[in-house]
Every structure is written in structure tokens, then in C-alpha cells.
Amino acid sequence: LRRPRVAVDAMGGDHGATVVTRGAVLACRELGVEVSLVGPEAALREQLTGVDAGGLPIAIVDAPDVVEMSETVSRATLKKRSSIQVALERVRAGQADAFFSAGNTAACWTIAKMVLGTLEDVDRPGLTAVFPNRSGRTVLLDVGANAQCKARNLEEFAVMGSAYSRGVFHTSSPRVGLMSLGEEPTKGSELTRDVHEVLKASSLNFVGNVEGHDLFTGKVDVVVTDGFTGNVVLKSCETLAEFMIDLIREELMRSARTKLGAWLSQPAFREVRHRSDPASIGGAPLLGMKGCCVIGHGKSSVRAVVNGIRTAAEFFTSGVNDAIEAELRSLGARKEAASA
Amino acid sequence: LRRPRVAVDAMGGDHGATVVTRGAVLACRELGVEVSLVGPEAALREQLTGVDAGGLPIAIVDAPDVVEMSETVSRATLKKRSSIQVALERVRAGQADAFFSAGNTAACWTIAKMVLGTLEDVDRPGLTAVFPNRSGRTVLLDVGANAQCKARNLEEFAVMGSAYSRGVFHTSSPRVGLMSLGEEPTKGSELTRDVHEVLKASSLNFVGNVEGHDLFTGKVDVVVTDGFTGNVVLKSCETLAEFMIDLIREELMRSARTKLGAWLSQPAFREVRHRSDPASIGGAPLLGMKGCCVIGHGKSSVRAVVNGIRTAAEFFTSGVNDAIEAELRSLGARKEAASA
């Protein structure tokens, strides 16, 4: 088995090339992956001089242009030699197995669609968030790629999310839930009522409608929703987690007693941050593309970059994309047979 | 100034009449409110014997029927002598100023609409959640009463949420945000694009589109969204907050060092739970009804019931409903003038 090769957009993320380069070097050292670090060659060469990368399988690939975090998608797609585009082209050309960027999410997703295209039978790829739950991981999609969805899109999300949960988290028969206002199939929107029927008739392990609670209860492994709801939920939860940790820090600093308590409690807090931090889980896979793309948080730290590269490598080695294609093909065949 | 009179559904909530009764007694003692405790008379009399309610302005009002937490709305509305209905009838009859229940949310909201009706010019009342943020409170509506919304509904939510923030939290000019996927007006759904235009043209202090993050950043005082998104966000955040506190507890119990740390840190944790717990904020006001209705969480503790009753009383004394009617009337007049 050869090492997974990950093309990394060195210019993505709020903290710039220094953090991404350090993360990429650590990933090579810790994970046994090969990295091509894509960005302006001279700048990256300078970054690498500062770190000990001797003997590691890390190569610089030149891409002179940079897509800014706040740049519009239409401008970003005009930069044909951007680090995002060049890194994705390496995946298309078979020079890399997977792509990671902590850059402009909308630009990554649009350029990936242009460069790689979607898997056969996929109408809309889904951006996927992974939440910690009481017993494992909950996969939620879509979290922002598709603000408006049709029933067919959520059906695809369910197939793709199941394949991802099975391939990467080794869930034997992923339980799929449809995000709604209550468990009753009649509650919710027109879309959820349509999707409920479609998923009930599918061969997936559909457990029915779920509520916001169930992202964290461990009742389901996969939750499907439209990209509007998914995006708002993801961002609310991210910020609430930070807010609570800040609140705790603030309160602990109020007295000598609690300051000592805080010091003694440090190992526990470190573990909580690790278990609840999306960075430790490692980026959002973009499911449904011809290729394995993972998009990290703009705020990604060095550790988050390492974990994002790990996620990209696992996405590739788990064979999720083959499973998605096979399942969508058999779904299409079943539908054709049913309508014949 | 006479004391606000709150009609309390004694039978609501997962913990039943004992918890609600204790909360109601405490509310009378601490808040200077009058309570009518509504439910099966004999049972409530027994509850009250167990607690020291001597001399407090608390009266039992008989309602023989009980709406179960999981009962369907259509069945619940048939129970014409339910504690929910009888309590709401006291508000309609002017025997009470406000209503509080920790019971079946959908039943409360539907029966309130039937018994009290909506304020003049209100198309759809909005269930409102109050989130703690870095500098105060963020009011979010709708959180579940209206799964599908038109632009007009979100405009009303913005007016009602502003009136509530001003009346109850004394925000002088509440900043209103429209929940979307990004700050750009073009991002989002068809609904958000329509609502953006409507709010921009309004006399509200509309600051533009916001993201899930902004529930906790303190950037805005009021966030409007459709009831589907709002409900999913509210439930996700509630459960994430519990999940994080459980994680912390679990990690703190792992070693003697962190156990001692936990003991010393207790005052800080108590304060964090207090500041982040929706129970301490006290229930969801239902804005747009002819009357002041507050619905508490099914899991409400005694303290949460006290705070819910406080919220109901403040809702009444703040004159929010008069402000809503006045603003919607002048909004209607402006629209009429514009179209003439």
C-alpha cells in the first residue's frame, strides 16, 4: 500500500501559509502521508526553511495566485493559477489522491466542481460537518453548499453521508435521520414531508425524522438537511462551544479558589476542548465530487491542519467515492425498474 | 401599581404539578406576583399542603383535564377544560395579566391562538427564544411556531422582536439581523433575499444579514428566521450546552487532581450554568398574541418555573404588546401611503 498523497492549498486560512506549512510538515511526519504544498514557490520555500522538513515527503508545487478569504466566488474562479485551482488539478491529473484547504469555502467548492466535476449520478455535492456525540460521530449534510434543495438532493445526501459514516467511521449500518421539528412525519416543511417518503422507501437505514437535539444524542449517525439550515446550525454550534469555554475561563478567573481549581482542572479542559473542537475532528469533506476534497475552518490552527489532512487521506483510503457511485447506480436502477 | 397576575398551567412540564407548584409558590414569594394555579383542584390542593404557601397571593383555579406532553394538538384542542385552556381563558377574561406553561408547546400555542387570538395586524405570532450573548441577550424568532414563512411574517417577527428587546431588555434601538449563510444580501434563500429588501426599507434598525455565529457575538439584539431553522438551531444549541457540561463533568472525574480542581471550581461552574442555561433566562415568549404568553421548557426545574413566571410578568409590565400594535399600525399606514 502506498502512502496517500494530499494536495494542500498552502495559502488558505486566516493564519496564512505559516500555519498551513507547519501543519503539512507535521502531517507528513505523524500520518505517513505525502504532501504537495501548493502556492507561490518562493514564499513557500522560505516557509519551509524555517521548519525541520528534512527527509519528509513534502514537495512544493508553484501556483502564483492567491484567493483571498473574503473574495467573491466569481472573482476567485477567474484566477486560473490560484493555489486552490492548481491543487485541485493535481487531483484530477492523478498526481494527488486528495485535496485539503482551509481557504475560502465557497471558492473551494465552486472550483472543485469546475475542475473535478461531480460523481456519476450526483446532482448536488454536499458539504459535510462532523459533530461529536455521546457515543461517536454524527455526520450532518448539507452545511452550506446548497441553500435551496429538492427532495432528490436530500436523498443523495443520505446516500453519501451513509457511505462516509460507514467508510470513515466504520459504522456498520449507519442510521439516517431527517432533520425536522419533531419526530412525526407530518411536522416540518413541504420538503421534509417529501423527503420522508423518499427515504422511507429507500434501502437506507432510515430511522425517521429527528430534531436539533439529535446531533449530539448519538441516536443517528447521519442527519440530512438543506444547506441553509445546516449552515446556520453548524455556525451556531461552533460559536456556542467557544462562548461556553470563554464563559468558564472568565468565571474561573474571579477568585483565588477557582483559579487554583482551574489550574488543577487543566487536563480535563484540554480533553474537553479536544473532544468538542471541530478542529480536532478535522475539516468538512465535500461529498459527491470526483475526488476527495476536505475544507477546513478558516480559523484552522496547526493541529487543525494536521487533522484536516488526515481527514482527506482517510476519505481517500476508505473508498467512500466508489461506494457512493455504486449505491447511486443501484438506486437509479431500482427507480428505473419501478417506473418500468 | 398593582402586582402582575400570572395564570400558571400547573400540569405542564415533564416533572408535573409538584415542580410547577413549588416554582409558583417561590415566584409569589420572590417576585411580588399573584399566581392562579390552574389544574385539577383536589390534586393541586394536596400539592399546596406540602409547601409553605401561607399568606401568599396564590389561588387554585379548577381545570379537570390535562394535556399530555406528547399529545397531538388536534386531541389537545378538544379538551375544553384543560389546564392550558382554562388558564388562557383567565387572561382573555382579564382575570390574569399573563400566562405561563411548561407544557406541550404546540398545544399551548394553538390553544392560545384560539382563545386569545392575535394582535391587530399580526398574521403569524412568533415563538421567541432568548440566548445569552457576550454583552447581553439575543432574541431569536421564530423558533418553531411557523415552519414555513413568507417575507411578511419575518417582517412582523422583526417588529415584534424589536419591541420585546426594547421593552424587556431596555435596548434603546435594537439591532435587527436576518439569519442567512453570509453577510452578502445575495447569499441565502429566496426568502432571505425578499426579506432583506423589506427590512432594508423598514424603519427598524436593520443591520443586514447575519450568520449562525451572531446569536452569541452580541452583534445584534434580534435575529429573525423561519420557524424551521429557528427550531433546529434552538434545540441544537440547548443540547450542545448540556453535552459540553456533561463532557466537562466526565473529564473532571478522571483523576484525583481534576476532582479536587472540580470541587474548587464549583462556584464558577454554577455561574456558567446559570449564565448559559435557558432555564435561568426563563421560557419562550409567544409574541403577537392578544395577551402575554410564555412557554417554558418541558424539562423546567423549580427555578426555571420561577424564571418563566418572571418573564411572563415582565412581558406584561413592559407594555410590549401595545408597542407591537402601534408599530404594526404605523407600518401598515406607511405601506398604504406608499401604494397610494
Coordinates of C-alpha atoms in Angstrom, one line a residue, chain A residues 6-292:
Chain A
V6 CA -2.6 15.0 -0.4
A7 CA -2.5 18.3 -2.3
V8 CA -2.6 21.1 0.2
D9 CA -3.6 24.7 -0.6
A10 CA -0.8 26.4 1.3
M11 CA -2.5 29.8 1.1
G12 CA -5.8 29.0 2.7
G13 CA -7.0 30.1 6.2
D14 CA -7.0 33.2 8.3
H15 CA -3.5 32.5 9.6
G16 CA -1.9 32.1 6.2
A17 CA 0.9 30.0 4.8
T18 CA 3.0 29.7 8.0
V19 CA 0.3 27.7 9.9
V20 CA -0.6 25.6 6.9
T21 CA 3.0 24.8 6.1
R22 CA 3.7 23.7 9.7
G23 CA 0.6 21.6 9.7
A24 CA 1.6 20.0 6.5
V25 CA 5.1 19.1 7.8
L26 CA 3.6 17.7 10.9
A27 CA 1.1 15.7 8.9
C28 CA 3.9 14.1 6.8
R29 CA 5.8 13.3 10.0
E30 CA 2.9 11.9 12.0
L31 CA 0.5 10.4 9.5
G32 CA 2.6 8.8 6.8
V33 CA 1.1 10.9 4.0
E34 CA 2.8 12.6 1.1
V35 CA 2.0 16.3 0.7
S36 CA 2.3 18.6 -2.2
L37 CA 2.2 22.1 -0.8
V38 CA 0.6 24.4 -3.4
G39 CA 1.3 28.2 -3.6
P40 CA 3.8 30.8 -4.7
E41 CA 7.0 28.9 -4.9
A42 CA 9.4 31.4 -3.4
A43 CA 7.2 32.2 -0.5
L44 CA 6.7 28.5 0.3
R45 CA 10.4 27.7 0.0
E46 CA 11.0 30.4 2.6
Q47 CA 8.3 28.9 4.9
L48 CA 9.9 25.5 4.7
T49 CA 13.4 26.8 5.5
G50 CA 12.0 27.8 8.9
V51 CA 10.9 24.3 9.8
D52 CA 12.6 21.0 10.0
A53 CA 11.2 19.1 7.0
G54 CA 14.4 17.2 6.1
G55 CA 13.7 13.8 4.6
L56 CA 9.9 14.2 4.7
P57 CA 7.8 13.5 1.6
I58 CA 6.7 17.1 1.1
A59 CA 7.1 18.9 -2.2
I60 CA 6.3 22.5 -3.3
V61 CA 4.1 23.0 -6.3
D62 CA 4.1 26.5 -7.7
A63 CA 0.8 28.4 -8.0
P64 CA 1.3 32.2 -8.3
D65 CA -2.2 33.4 -7.5
V66 CA -4.0 33.5 -4.1
V67 CA -7.7 33.5 -3.5
E68 CA -8.5 35.8 -0.5
M69 CA -10.8 34.6 2.3
S70 CA -13.4 37.2 1.5
E71 CA -13.1 37.2 -2.2
T72 CA -16.2 36.7 -4.3
V73 CA -16.6 33.3 -6.0
S74 CA -16.8 34.9 -9.4
R75 CA -13.5 36.7 -9.0
A76 CA -11.9 33.6 -7.4
T77 CA -12.8 31.4 -10.4
L78 CA -11.0 33.8 -12.8
K79 CA -7.7 33.1 -11.1
K80 CA -6.7 30.1 -13.1
R81 CA -3.3 29.7 -11.4
S82 CA -4.6 30.0 -7.8
S83 CA -3.3 27.6 -5.2
I84 CA -6.9 26.2 -4.9
Q85 CA -7.2 25.5 -8.6
V86 CA -3.6 24.1 -9.1
A87 CA -4.1 21.8 -6.1
L88 CA -7.4 20.5 -7.4
E89 CA -5.8 20.0 -10.9
R90 CA -3.3 17.7 -9.3
V91 CA -6.1 15.5 -8.0
R92 CA -7.8 15.5 -11.4
A93 CA -4.4 14.5 -13.1
G94 CA -3.9 11.7 -10.6
Q95 CA -0.8 13.4 -9.1
A96 CA -2.6 13.6 -5.8
D97 CA -5.3 11.4 -4.1
A98 CA -7.0 14.1 -2.1
F99 CA -7.3 17.9 -1.6
F100 CA -7.2 20.0 1.6
S101 CA -7.7 23.7 2.0
A102 CA -8.6 25.9 5.0
G103 CA -9.4 28.7 2.5
N104 CA -12.5 30.4 1.1
T105 CA -15.1 27.7 1.4
A106 CA -17.4 28.9 -1.4
A107 CA -14.4 29.3 -3.8
C108 CA -13.1 25.8 -3.0
W109 CA -16.4 24.2 -3.6
T110 CA -17.1 26.0 -6.9
I111 CA -13.6 25.5 -8.3
A112 CA -13.7 21.8 -7.2
K113 CA -17.0 21.4 -9.1
M114 CA -15.4 23.0 -12.2
V115 CA -12.1 21.2 -12.1
L116 CA -13.1 17.7 -10.8
G117 CA -16.8 17.6 -11.6
T118 CA -19.3 15.5 -9.7
L119 CA -19.5 11.8 -9.4
E120 CA -21.8 10.0 -11.8
D121 CA -25.5 10.4 -10.8
V122 CA -24.7 13.2 -8.3
D123 CA -26.8 16.2 -8.8
R124 CA -25.5 18.3 -5.9
P125 CA -22.4 17.6 -3.8
G126 CA -22.9 18.2 -0.1
L127 CA -20.6 19.9 2.3
T128 CA -20.4 17.7 5.4
A129 CA -19.8 18.6 9.0
V130 CA -18.8 16.0 11.6
F131 CA -20.1 16.6 15.2
P132 CA -19.0 14.7 18.3
N133 CA -21.9 12.9 20.0
R134 CA -22.2 10.9 23.2
S135 CA -21.0 7.7 21.6
G136 CA -19.3 8.6 18.4
R137 CA -19.7 11.0 15.5
T138 CA -22.8 12.5 13.8
V139 CA -22.4 13.4 10.1
L140 CA -24.5 16.4 9.0
L141 CA -25.0 17.5 5.5
D142 CA -25.5 19.8 3.7
V143 CA -23.9 22.6 5.7
G144 CA -23.9 25.4 3.2
A145 CA -23.2 24.3 -0.4
N146 CA -26.9 24.3 -1.3
A147 CA -29.1 26.9 0.3
Q148 CA -32.2 25.6 -1.5
C149 CA -32.7 21.8 -2.0
K150 CA -35.1 19.4 -3.7
A151 CA -36.1 16.1 -2.2
R152 CA -33.7 14.4 -4.7
N153 CA -30.8 16.3 -3.2
L154 CA -31.5 15.2 0.3
E155 CA -31.8 11.6 -0.9
E156 CA -28.3 11.9 -2.4
F157 CA -27.0 13.5 0.9
A158 CA -28.4 10.5 2.8
V159 CA -26.7 8.0 0.5
M160 CA -23.4 10.0 0.6
G161 CA -23.5 10.6 4.3
S162 CA -24.1 6.9 4.9
A163 CA -21.2 5.9 2.7
Y164 CA -19.0 8.3 4.5
S165 CA -20.0 7.2 8.0
R166 CA -19.5 3.5 7.0
G167 CA -16.2 4.1 5.2
V168 CA -14.5 6.5 7.6
F169 CA -16.1 5.8 11.0
H170 CA -16.8 2.1 10.3
T171 CA -20.5 2.3 11.3
S172 CA -21.8 -1.0 10.0
S173 CA -25.3 0.2 9.1
P174 CA -25.5 4.0 9.6
R175 CA -28.7 5.2 11.0
V176 CA -30.0 8.1 8.9
G177 CA -32.3 10.9 10.3
L178 CA -34.1 13.7 8.5
M179 CA -33.8 17.0 10.4
S180 CA -37.2 18.3 11.2
L181 CA -39.2 20.0 14.0
G182 CA -40.4 16.8 15.6
E183 CA -40.4 13.1 15.1
E184 CA -43.9 13.0 13.4
P185 CA -43.5 12.7 9.6
T186 CA -46.3 15.3 9.2
K187 CA -44.4 18.0 11.1
G188 CA -41.9 20.1 9.2
S189 CA -41.8 21.7 5.8
E190 CA -43.1 20.6 2.4
L191 CA -39.5 19.5 1.7
T192 CA -39.2 17.3 4.8
R193 CA -42.6 15.7 4.1
D194 CA -41.4 14.8 0.6
V195 CA -38.0 13.6 1.7
H196 CA -39.5 11.5 4.5
E197 CA -41.5 9.4 2.0
V198 CA -38.5 9.1 -0.3
L199 CA -36.2 7.9 2.5
K200 CA -38.8 5.6 3.9
A201 CA -38.9 3.8 0.5
S202 CA -35.1 3.7 0.2
S203 CA -32.8 0.8 1.2
L204 CA -31.0 3.1 3.7
N205 CA -31.3 2.6 7.4
F206 CA -33.7 5.5 7.8
V207 CA -34.9 5.9 11.4
G208 CA -37.2 8.8 10.6
N209 CA -37.4 12.5 11.4
V210 CA -35.1 13.8 14.1
E211 CA -34.7 17.2 15.9
G212 CA -31.8 19.5 16.6
H213 CA -31.1 17.6 19.8
D214 CA -30.2 14.5 17.9
L215 CA -27.0 16.0 16.5
F216 CA -25.5 15.2 19.9
T217 CA -27.6 12.4 21.4
G218 CA -26.0 9.6 19.3
K219 CA -29.4 8.4 18.1
V220 CA -28.4 8.7 14.5
D221 CA -25.1 8.5 12.5
V222 CA -26.2 10.7 9.6
V223 CA -28.5 13.7 9.6
V224 CA -29.6 15.3 6.3
T225 CA -31.0 18.8 5.9
D226 CA -31.0 21.7 3.4
G227 CA -27.8 23.7 3.3
F228 CA -29.4 26.8 4.8
T229 CA -30.5 25.1 8.0
G230 CA -27.3 23.0 8.1
N231 CA -25.1 26.1 7.8
V232 CA -26.9 28.1 10.5
V233 CA -26.8 25.1 12.9
L234 CA -23.1 24.5 12.3
K235 CA -22.1 28.1 12.8
S236 CA -24.3 28.5 15.9
C237 CA -22.9 25.4 17.5
E238 CA -19.3 26.3 16.7
T239 CA -19.7 29.7 18.4
L240 CA -21.7 28.4 21.3
A241 CA -18.9 25.9 22.1
E242 CA -16.3 28.7 22.1
F243 CA -18.7 31.0 24.0
M244 CA -19.1 28.4 26.8
I245 CA -15.4 27.8 27.1
D246 CA -14.8 31.6 27.3
L247 CA -17.5 31.9 29.9
I248 CA -15.9 29.1 32.0
R249 CA -12.5 30.8 31.7
E250 CA -13.9 34.1 32.7
E251 CA -15.7 32.7 35.7
L252 CA -12.7 30.7 36.8
M253 CA -10.6 33.8 37.0
R254 CA -12.8 35.5 39.5
S255 CA -11.4 34.2 42.8
A256 CA -8.2 32.6 44.1
R257 CA -10.1 29.5 44.9
T258 CA -11.4 29.0 41.4
K259 CA -8.1 30.0 39.9
L260 CA -6.4 27.1 41.7
G261 CA -9.3 24.9 40.7
A262 CA -8.8 25.9 37.1
W263 CA -5.1 25.0 37.3
L264 CA -5.9 21.6 38.8
S265 CA -8.6 21.1 36.2
Q266 CA -6.4 21.9 33.2
P267 CA -6.0 18.3 31.9
A268 CA -9.8 17.9 31.9
F269 CA -10.4 21.1 30.0
R270 CA -7.7 20.2 27.5
E271 CA -9.5 16.9 26.8
V272 CA -13.0 18.7 26.6
R273 CA -11.6 21.2 24.1
H274 CA -10.1 18.3 22.1
R275 CA -13.4 16.3 22.2
S276 CA -15.7 19.2 21.3
D277 CA -13.4 21.2 19.0
P278 CA -14.3 20.8 15.3
A279 CA -10.6 21.3 14.6
S280 CA -9.7 18.1 16.3
I281 CA -12.2 16.3 14.1
G282 CA -10.7 17.9 11.1
G283 CA -12.5 19.8 8.4
A284 CA -15.6 19.3 6.2
P285 CA -15.5 16.7 3.5
L286 CA -17.2 17.7 0.3
L287 CA -19.1 14.6 -0.8
G288 CA -20.1 13.9 -4.3
M289 CA -17.1 15.3 -6.2
K290 CA -14.9 13.2 -8.5
G291 CA -12.1 13.3 -5.9
C292 CA -11.6 13.6 -2.2

